[in-house]
């Protein structure tokens, strides 16, 4: 055994982040490390965070879990994208569907051909981009199936993610992690002990006196950031200037049919409301900016828009958008809400847990805690956070809404970073969508939000001119027909669940 190898890893917090970290590290490192997870039932978890993006399948694959068992255990459902209501203008509706609309041709992305045809016809107004997207068509038709091994012919695949019950997800991962030997300690951490000479954390003390020692600490203690902030005073970058929402109120309600295979994000007077359909209930929330609406008003609005009977009292939550100055500081790596938070408009928080966990595995330190791996980890995590922030800001700034003070503020006063401005410019002037390796959201995502929120491209790649007009129209018609035929062959979402992973049958 390498004497400088880390043996004892302590995870503080047993929410989604804590148990994802415990399960992932136990699976990858096996006997090489001992993992202790400390959590306090009395403090509890944030209990929201129920919509994901397709990358979660990579995490599931890492754990080697059976997808049907996972969906069944978490009362989960499938997600093909996010439907945005009333964002560009009141009455607008578009979907940010996972997967690419259309099929590429001759090495050129599909959207250039679509743009060329649209521009040639002088078309403005509601775009038909989503007629070419299997994910979008299936979502609106309430249909779902897993991508067959061979894909859907020329349409490739139908990427999907999940909606699940956050409490059941943490329970599911806990059972998994404990089977792999993770030790769970119940108790409230009341003190964190720094060591000499550099102030690294050496141990934590619980309320009942027990001391838990470790070499590497993973802070998953939620917004309070018990170790990363409470003990190490790392500092926080406040991003509320970019994303001004600072509160949410959440409430579950009874399910109504149909069981939609998508999340909804509906813009409202001072923020937006989410709707996340699970097998046994629907999760709802209103993310809002407290400068423009009171908590009581936001709660009343949320309750008035539920599509089933409320199943619990509305739960208020407060947050400050931003991230820790160093997500990994000394021997403490923060994950989940302890590392930072951006509103769940594109369901990115659970993904950030997964992606930072992945980086931790890649740059896993030894007892020397050299600067290089930590610096690289922090640089990569920062870049990912910033790119997501730009993408979220786009939703608020690409709007014509000026019906409330909140929307006027978004339209006129939210800062646009240079990178965001450059992206919009590239799109407007020629339909170009740059690819940046670090971006979580690829051109296909930018395309749908730009088009969906009414930012028109004035040109497209000259390469799209390689096909004659008549051939282009015929080909586009073929792609539309193929999408519609494939959609019609898919089973209903609820039927698919009933056959494969119904929790009622569990
Ligand atoms: C309004 C809202 C909506 C969201 N929606 C989504 C979404 O749709 N999709 C998505 O990906 N993400 C979403 N998120 C984010 C998601 O909820 C979190 O990323 C995820 O739940 C991880 O939370 P966590 O484990 O970091 O924190 P928590 O769930 O808060 O867990 C913290 C843990 O630390 C423990 N703890 C704290 N202090 C102590 C102490 N002193 N001693 C011992 N234990 C302690 C607690 O007991 C708990 O176990 C949302 C967040 C909010 C606020």
XYZ file of C-alpha atoms and ligand atoms in Angstrom:
559
model
C 0.000 0.000 0.000
C 1.361 3.408 -0.937
C 2.063 5.186 2.402
C 1.005 8.541 1.026
C -2.328 7.217 -0.275
C -5.425 8.577 1.384
C -7.322 5.970 3.383
C -9.977 7.842 5.348
C -12.601 9.866 3.562
C -15.296 11.607 5.575
C -18.450 12.853 3.881
C -20.503 15.383 5.841
C -24.144 15.345 4.749
C -26.565 12.696 3.583
C -28.661 14.504 0.996
C -28.505 13.751 -2.708
C -24.915 15.040 -2.886
C -23.651 13.097 0.134
C -25.068 9.764 -0.930
C -24.089 10.258 -4.584
C -20.529 10.881 -3.406
C -20.567 7.915 -1.026
C -21.944 5.503 -3.636
C -19.632 6.744 -6.409
C -16.441 6.742 -4.356
C -17.211 3.350 -2.803
C -17.826 1.863 -6.230
C -14.662 3.270 -7.786
C -12.173 2.959 -4.916
C -13.533 -0.186 -3.260
C -11.251 -1.384 -0.486
C -8.657 1.307 -1.182
C -10.453 3.835 1.014
C -12.695 3.780 4.090
C -15.714 6.049 3.800
C -17.663 7.468 6.716
C -20.770 9.529 6.066
C -22.146 11.731 8.826
C -25.673 13.055 8.599
C -28.270 14.474 10.893
C -31.846 13.315 10.603
C -32.885 16.212 12.809
C -31.483 18.754 10.318
C -32.823 16.812 7.320
C -32.204 17.443 3.650
C -33.402 20.117 1.251
C -35.685 17.457 -0.275
C -36.162 19.163 -3.636
C -34.127 18.446 -6.775
C -36.146 15.962 -8.728
C -35.433 16.667 -12.389
C -32.252 15.554 -14.112
C -30.492 15.641 -17.478
C -29.353 12.643 -19.575
C -25.793 12.714 -18.197
C -27.150 11.033 -15.053
C -27.138 7.812 -17.029
C -23.335 7.943 -16.925
C -23.492 8.004 -13.142
C -25.974 5.119 -13.127
C -23.665 3.186 -15.398
C -20.724 3.901 -13.105
C -22.689 2.373 -10.247
C -23.884 -0.457 -12.464
C -27.457 -0.130 -11.235
C -30.462 -1.601 -12.943
C -32.426 1.270 -14.437
C -35.859 -0.277 -13.956
C -35.118 -0.996 -10.293
C -33.913 2.582 -9.846
C -37.008 4.149 -11.459
C -39.298 1.833 -9.490
C -37.563 2.567 -6.177
C -37.726 6.325 -6.657
C -41.286 6.576 -8.057
C -39.549 7.961 -11.094
C -40.670 8.892 -14.576
C -38.841 9.609 -17.816
C -37.886 13.009 -19.150
C -37.353 13.906 -22.804
C -36.776 17.620 -22.284
C -38.084 20.777 -20.620
C -41.113 22.636 -21.910
C -40.816 26.393 -21.490
C -44.056 28.346 -21.327
C -44.340 32.145 -21.661
C -40.588 32.885 -21.766
C -39.975 34.800 -24.997
C -43.461 36.292 -24.816
C -46.695 35.431 -23.026
C -48.353 32.568 -24.920
C -45.073 31.174 -26.319
C -44.306 27.536 -25.804
C -41.213 25.630 -26.841
C -39.268 22.623 -25.691
C -35.590 22.251 -24.968
C -35.609 18.623 -26.007
C -32.634 16.364 -25.401
C -31.121 15.195 -28.652
C -30.629 16.867 -31.981
C -33.472 17.970 -34.198
C -33.210 16.455 -37.678
C -30.212 14.602 -39.044
C -26.882 16.064 -40.162
C -26.178 15.986 -43.872
C -22.771 16.048 -45.522
C -21.049 16.944 -42.243
C -23.159 20.081 -41.735
C -25.512 20.317 -38.744
C -29.169 19.990 -39.666
C -30.179 23.416 -38.394
C -28.309 25.152 -41.246
C -30.537 23.409 -43.810
C -33.577 24.199 -41.739
C -32.524 27.848 -41.521
C -31.850 28.060 -45.239
C -35.322 26.779 -46.029
C -36.924 29.090 -43.489
C -35.027 32.136 -44.726
C -35.801 31.289 -48.363
C -39.505 31.153 -47.544
C -39.221 34.436 -45.610
C -40.829 32.682 -42.678
C -41.058 34.459 -39.341
C -43.024 33.636 -36.238
C -43.583 30.229 -34.692
C -40.748 28.040 -35.952
C -41.353 24.404 -36.897
C -37.905 23.271 -35.727
C -39.400 20.733 -33.326
C -41.302 18.905 -36.071
C -37.877 17.460 -36.839
C -37.091 16.362 -33.280
C -38.125 12.888 -32.168
C -37.684 13.864 -28.511
C -39.965 16.868 -28.925
C -42.627 15.034 -30.905
C -42.637 12.094 -28.492
C -42.768 14.420 -25.487
C -45.775 16.361 -26.764
C -47.517 13.125 -27.719
C -46.861 11.697 -24.226
C -44.908 8.774 -25.628
C -41.701 7.119 -24.516
C -39.443 4.138 -25.182
C -35.803 3.511 -24.558
C -33.567 3.924 -27.554
C -33.153 0.500 -29.165
C -29.565 -0.729 -29.539
C -29.582 0.204 -33.219
C -31.040 3.656 -32.490
C -34.081 4.887 -34.370
C -32.605 4.426 -37.831
C -31.341 7.695 -39.310
C -32.788 9.604 -36.343
C -30.119 8.054 -34.138
C -31.296 8.006 -30.580
C -33.788 9.476 -28.153
C -31.782 10.681 -25.134
C -33.654 10.788 -21.854
C -33.269 11.614 -18.198
C -35.432 11.000 -15.117
C -37.702 12.676 -12.657
C -37.545 11.105 -9.206
C -38.455 11.574 -5.567
C -35.377 13.159 -3.948
C -35.889 11.423 -0.585
C -36.286 8.030 -2.213
C -33.248 8.671 -4.392
C -31.057 9.381 -1.341
C -32.472 6.247 0.328
C -31.753 4.166 -2.775
C -28.147 5.386 -2.926
C -27.691 4.925 0.796
C -28.660 1.240 0.554
C -26.247 0.866 -2.355
C -23.372 2.615 -0.534
C -23.901 0.719 2.713
C -23.808 -2.565 0.809
C -20.349 -1.502 -0.384
C -19.204 -0.854 3.173
C -19.803 2.873 3.664
C -20.203 3.565 7.398
C -23.073 5.905 8.257
C -22.892 7.934 11.444
C -25.988 9.654 12.706
C -25.336 12.934 14.498
C -25.037 16.664 14.324
C -21.580 18.093 13.591
C -20.915 20.894 16.087
C -17.222 21.512 15.666
C -14.565 21.224 12.988
C -10.930 20.905 14.074
C -8.199 22.432 11.917
C -4.675 20.996 12.042
C -1.156 22.440 11.846
C 0.542 23.898 9.909
C -1.830 24.751 7.074
C -5.260 24.659 8.687
C -6.439 21.495 6.960
C -9.419 19.858 8.594
C -8.347 16.888 10.703
C -11.567 15.920 12.428
C -15.161 16.815 13.153
C -16.924 16.547 16.488
C -20.521 15.486 16.892
C -22.982 16.872 19.408
C -22.832 13.733 21.526
C -19.027 14.026 21.734
C -17.869 11.506 19.141
C -14.907 12.649 17.047
C -14.596 11.492 13.434
C -11.125 11.826 11.944
C -10.282 11.844 8.268
C -7.726 12.772 5.651
C -10.021 13.967 2.878
C -13.350 15.639 3.741
C -16.225 15.958 1.306
C -18.549 18.742 2.369
C -22.104 17.859 1.335
C -23.726 19.750 4.186
C -26.001 21.817 1.949
C -26.295 25.599 1.752
C -24.530 26.061 5.112
C -21.227 24.638 3.781
C -20.188 23.586 7.250
C -16.568 22.803 6.395
C -15.846 24.711 3.186
C -17.259 27.967 4.556
C -17.927 27.482 8.261
C -14.425 26.173 8.998
C -12.275 27.233 6.041
C -13.928 30.599 5.248
C -13.416 29.981 1.547
C -15.653 32.824 0.371
C -18.566 32.866 -2.049
C -18.983 34.524 -5.438
C -22.386 36.170 -5.419
C -23.999 35.866 -8.864
C -27.360 37.386 -8.015
C -26.568 40.256 -10.366
C -26.834 37.746 -13.237
C -29.605 35.553 -11.870
C -31.675 37.590 -9.408
C -34.082 34.894 -8.138
C -33.321 34.242 -4.476
C -36.259 32.247 -3.141
C -38.464 29.323 -3.975
C -41.579 27.782 -2.576
C -42.223 24.107 -3.231
C -45.331 21.958 -2.881
C -46.268 18.479 -4.123
C -49.721 17.839 -5.553
C -51.778 14.856 -6.647
C -50.933 13.454 -10.067
C -53.190 14.099 -13.003
C -53.219 12.313 -16.320
C -51.467 12.203 -18.669
C -48.086 11.445 -17.097
C -46.020 13.831 -19.209
C -42.465 12.778 -20.130
C -41.069 16.276 -19.621
C -40.439 18.911 -16.981
C -42.278 22.228 -17.330
C -40.847 25.647 -16.560
C -43.529 28.317 -16.841
C -42.461 31.937 -16.624
C -44.526 33.922 -14.123
C -44.717 37.523 -12.922
C -41.520 37.462 -10.832
C -39.781 34.233 -11.800
C -40.975 30.854 -13.002
C -42.798 27.745 -11.830
C -41.606 24.170 -12.197
C -43.754 21.091 -12.666
C -42.148 17.680 -12.297
C -44.415 14.648 -12.812
C -43.598 11.527 -10.770
C -45.512 8.268 -10.649
C -47.241 9.004 -7.335
C -47.374 12.823 -7.268
C -46.327 15.959 -9.091
C -43.619 18.246 -7.720
C -44.242 21.972 -8.101
C -42.402 25.105 -7.156
C -42.149 28.812 -7.826
C -38.610 30.228 -8.112
C -38.866 33.983 -7.602
C -37.047 37.178 -6.824
C -38.056 38.588 -3.453
C -37.499 42.164 -4.671
C -40.497 41.793 -6.966
C -42.952 39.537 -5.130
C -43.544 38.551 -1.508
C -43.361 34.964 -0.330
C -47.080 35.003 0.478
C -47.995 36.200 -2.989
C -45.696 33.669 -4.674
C -47.193 30.892 -2.557
C -50.731 31.965 -3.451
C -49.843 32.008 -7.157
C -48.246 28.572 -6.944
C -51.235 27.063 -5.133
C -53.647 28.583 -7.625
C -51.798 26.960 -10.556
C -51.560 23.374 -9.238
C -53.224 20.809 -11.437
C -54.114 18.496 -8.545
C -54.872 18.746 -4.848
C -51.919 19.987 -2.708
C -50.456 17.089 -0.708
C -48.416 19.065 1.850
C -47.907 22.562 3.148
C -45.913 24.821 0.819
C -42.251 24.882 1.802
C -40.225 28.110 1.456
C -36.520 27.982 0.528
C -33.922 30.739 0.340
C -30.735 30.758 -1.661
C -27.980 32.967 -2.963
C -26.977 32.218 -6.536
C -23.256 31.736 -6.964
C -20.416 29.427 -6.108
C -17.588 28.979 -3.624
C -14.423 30.807 -4.554
C -12.674 27.464 -4.417
C -14.906 24.423 -4.625
C -11.951 22.384 -3.411
C -10.017 24.158 -0.643
C -7.155 22.522 1.312
C -8.415 18.990 2.052
C -12.120 19.820 1.717
C -14.026 19.257 -1.522
C -17.529 20.685 -1.529
C -20.267 19.048 -3.538
C -23.923 19.913 -4.089
C -25.427 22.947 -2.414
C -22.291 23.374 -0.289
C -20.355 24.184 -3.472
C -22.795 26.697 -4.929
C -26.227 26.978 -6.433
C -27.877 28.096 -9.626
C -31.621 27.927 -9.988
C -32.975 24.637 -11.334
C -34.202 26.081 -14.660
C -32.166 23.544 -16.647
C -31.941 20.884 -13.909
C -28.189 21.284 -13.525
C -27.451 20.918 -9.784
C -27.492 17.148 -9.534
C -25.408 17.056 -12.669
C -22.842 19.383 -11.056
C -22.586 16.983 -8.109
C -21.906 14.174 -10.546
C -19.460 16.115 -12.650
C -17.454 17.434 -9.672
C -17.411 13.915 -8.240
C -16.058 12.710 -11.535
C -13.320 15.361 -11.404
C -12.527 14.413 -7.804
C -12.011 10.828 -8.901
C -9.829 11.988 -11.776
C -7.704 14.332 -9.631
C -7.908 12.312 -6.419
C -5.188 13.611 -4.085
C -2.725 11.845 -1.825
C -1.800 12.947 1.672
C 0.547 15.607 0.284
C -2.395 17.529 -1.255
C -0.297 19.011 -4.064
C -1.613 22.238 -5.568
C -1.708 21.103 -9.208
C -4.604 18.606 -9.108
C -6.650 20.894 -6.859
C -6.053 23.906 -9.104
C -6.999 21.938 -12.177
C -10.141 20.615 -10.480
C -11.150 24.140 -9.484
C -10.447 25.582 -12.938
C -12.584 22.923 -14.635
C -15.411 23.238 -12.122
C -15.385 27.044 -12.423
C -15.559 26.880 -16.209
C -18.516 24.536 -16.038
C -20.369 26.736 -13.562
C -19.778 29.870 -15.646
C -20.930 28.222 -18.877
C -24.141 27.051 -17.208
C -24.709 30.545 -15.808
C -24.462 32.063 -19.301
C -26.973 29.571 -20.617
C -29.432 30.333 -17.804
C -29.026 34.089 -18.295
C -29.968 33.631 -21.949
C -33.445 32.441 -20.895
C -34.068 35.647 -18.961
C -32.526 38.145 -21.344
C -33.843 36.725 -24.624
C -37.352 37.923 -23.942
C -39.708 40.528 -25.262
C -41.676 40.451 -22.020
C -42.100 43.803 -20.320
C -45.393 43.129 -18.566
C -44.000 43.211 -15.001
C -41.173 45.057 -13.237
C -39.331 41.743 -12.910
C -39.346 41.091 -16.671
C -38.411 44.690 -17.456
C -35.475 44.254 -15.094
C -34.452 41.003 -16.859
C -34.730 42.515 -20.310
C -32.985 45.794 -19.558
C -30.707 45.414 -16.556
C -29.282 41.898 -16.393
C -25.617 41.899 -17.431
C -24.664 39.785 -20.447
C -21.146 38.419 -20.336
C -18.912 38.924 -23.370
C -19.068 35.193 -24.111
C -22.863 35.267 -24.111
C -22.939 38.334 -26.351
C -20.493 36.673 -28.739
C -22.609 33.519 -28.929
C -25.752 35.486 -29.712
C -23.890 37.454 -32.361
C -22.558 34.324 -34.020
C -26.076 32.909 -34.099
C -27.753 36.054 -35.415
C -25.303 36.698 -38.186
C -25.055 33.213 -39.665
C -26.713 30.571 -37.517
C -23.360 29.570 -36.045
C -23.315 27.689 -32.761
C -19.803 27.395 -31.354
C -18.682 24.220 -29.661
C -16.694 24.584 -26.483
C -15.444 21.340 -25.038
C -16.212 22.363 -21.454
C -19.810 23.336 -22.184
C -22.421 21.189 -20.570
C -24.949 22.570 -23.035
C -24.003 21.745 -26.595
C -25.064 23.579 -29.801
C -28.317 21.645 -29.917
C -29.378 23.146 -26.567
C -28.389 26.683 -27.504
C -30.223 26.265 -30.806
C -33.517 25.383 -29.167
C -33.447 28.136 -26.571
C -32.358 30.795 -29.097
C -35.048 29.755 -31.577
C -37.620 29.122 -28.854
C -37.158 32.576 -27.398
C -37.429 34.319 -30.718
C -33.838 35.257 -31.541
C -33.876 35.006 -35.327
C -30.770 34.066 -37.306
C -30.298 36.244 -40.361
C -28.221 33.751 -42.281
C -26.882 30.233 -42.361
C -23.778 28.402 -43.484
C -23.101 28.846 -47.212
C -22.569 25.076 -47.296
C -26.321 24.627 -46.898
C -26.569 25.944 -50.467
C -25.124 22.703 -51.806
C -28.640 21.264 -52.266
C -31.109 22.685 -54.756
C -34.261 24.270 -53.314
C -36.622 21.546 -54.508
C -34.416 18.749 -53.189
C -34.048 20.536 -49.875
C -37.824 20.821 -49.408
C -38.331 17.186 -50.320
C -35.613 16.062 -47.913
C -37.011 18.181 -45.065
C -40.438 16.668 -45.744
C -38.932 13.167 -45.553
C -37.285 13.926 -42.205
C -40.570 15.300 -40.800
C -42.463 12.213 -41.940
C -39.832 9.895 -40.481
C -40.048 11.661 -37.125
C -43.857 11.475 -37.091
C -43.903 7.784 -38.077
C -41.323 6.883 -35.427
C -43.268 8.844 -32.802
C -46.475 7.005 -33.662
C -44.823 3.658 -33.095
C -43.775 4.518 -29.523
C -45.854 3.381 -26.538
C -47.448 5.868 -24.164
C -45.196 7.040 -21.323
C -47.526 5.740 -18.588
C -47.936 2.397 -20.397
C -44.191 2.044 -20.712
C -43.768 2.611 -16.975
C -46.634 0.267 -16.110
C -44.924 -2.500 -18.103
C -41.337 -1.972 -16.974
C -40.859 -0.022 -13.762
C -44.099 0.797 -11.985
C -43.648 1.520 -8.284
C -47.263 0.501 -7.696
C -46.211 -3.010 -8.671
C -43.218 -2.965 -6.314
C -35.758 25.140 -5.031
C -34.781 24.123 -5.511
C -35.114 23.290 -6.565
C -34.177 22.367 -7.062
N -34.488 21.598 -8.142
C -33.524 20.828 -8.707
C -33.779 20.053 -9.859
O -34.894 19.997 -10.368
N -32.758 19.352 -10.385
C -31.514 19.347 -9.839
O -30.607 18.744 -10.396
N -31.272 20.011 -8.701
C -32.227 20.751 -8.138
N -31.967 21.425 -6.976
C -30.699 21.219 -6.309
C -30.744 19.917 -5.519
O -31.814 19.944 -4.622
C -29.459 19.721 -4.770
O -28.376 19.854 -5.653
C -29.402 18.342 -4.200
O -30.535 18.057 -3.480
C -28.206 18.197 -3.316
O -28.431 18.789 -2.074
P -27.322 18.562 -0.985
O -27.209 17.103 -0.747
O -26.139 19.309 -1.389
O -27.920 19.295 0.304
P -29.035 18.861 1.363
O -30.124 18.080 0.740
O -29.410 20.124 2.064
O -28.294 17.911 2.365
C -27.447 18.404 3.365
C -27.081 17.288 4.304
O -26.170 17.775 5.249
C -26.581 17.385 6.543
N -26.101 18.357 7.518
C -26.160 19.697 7.461
N -25.637 20.243 8.576
C -25.221 19.212 9.332
C -24.615 19.101 10.609
N -24.323 20.189 11.346
N -24.340 17.883 11.077
C -24.633 16.754 10.383
N -25.218 16.800 9.176
C -25.506 18.007 8.666
C -28.095 17.356 6.451
O -28.651 16.576 7.468
C -28.254 16.722 5.083
O -28.130 15.324 5.200
C -32.910 22.294 -6.456
C -32.610 23.078 -5.349
C -33.523 23.997 -4.881
C -33.170 24.846 -3.702
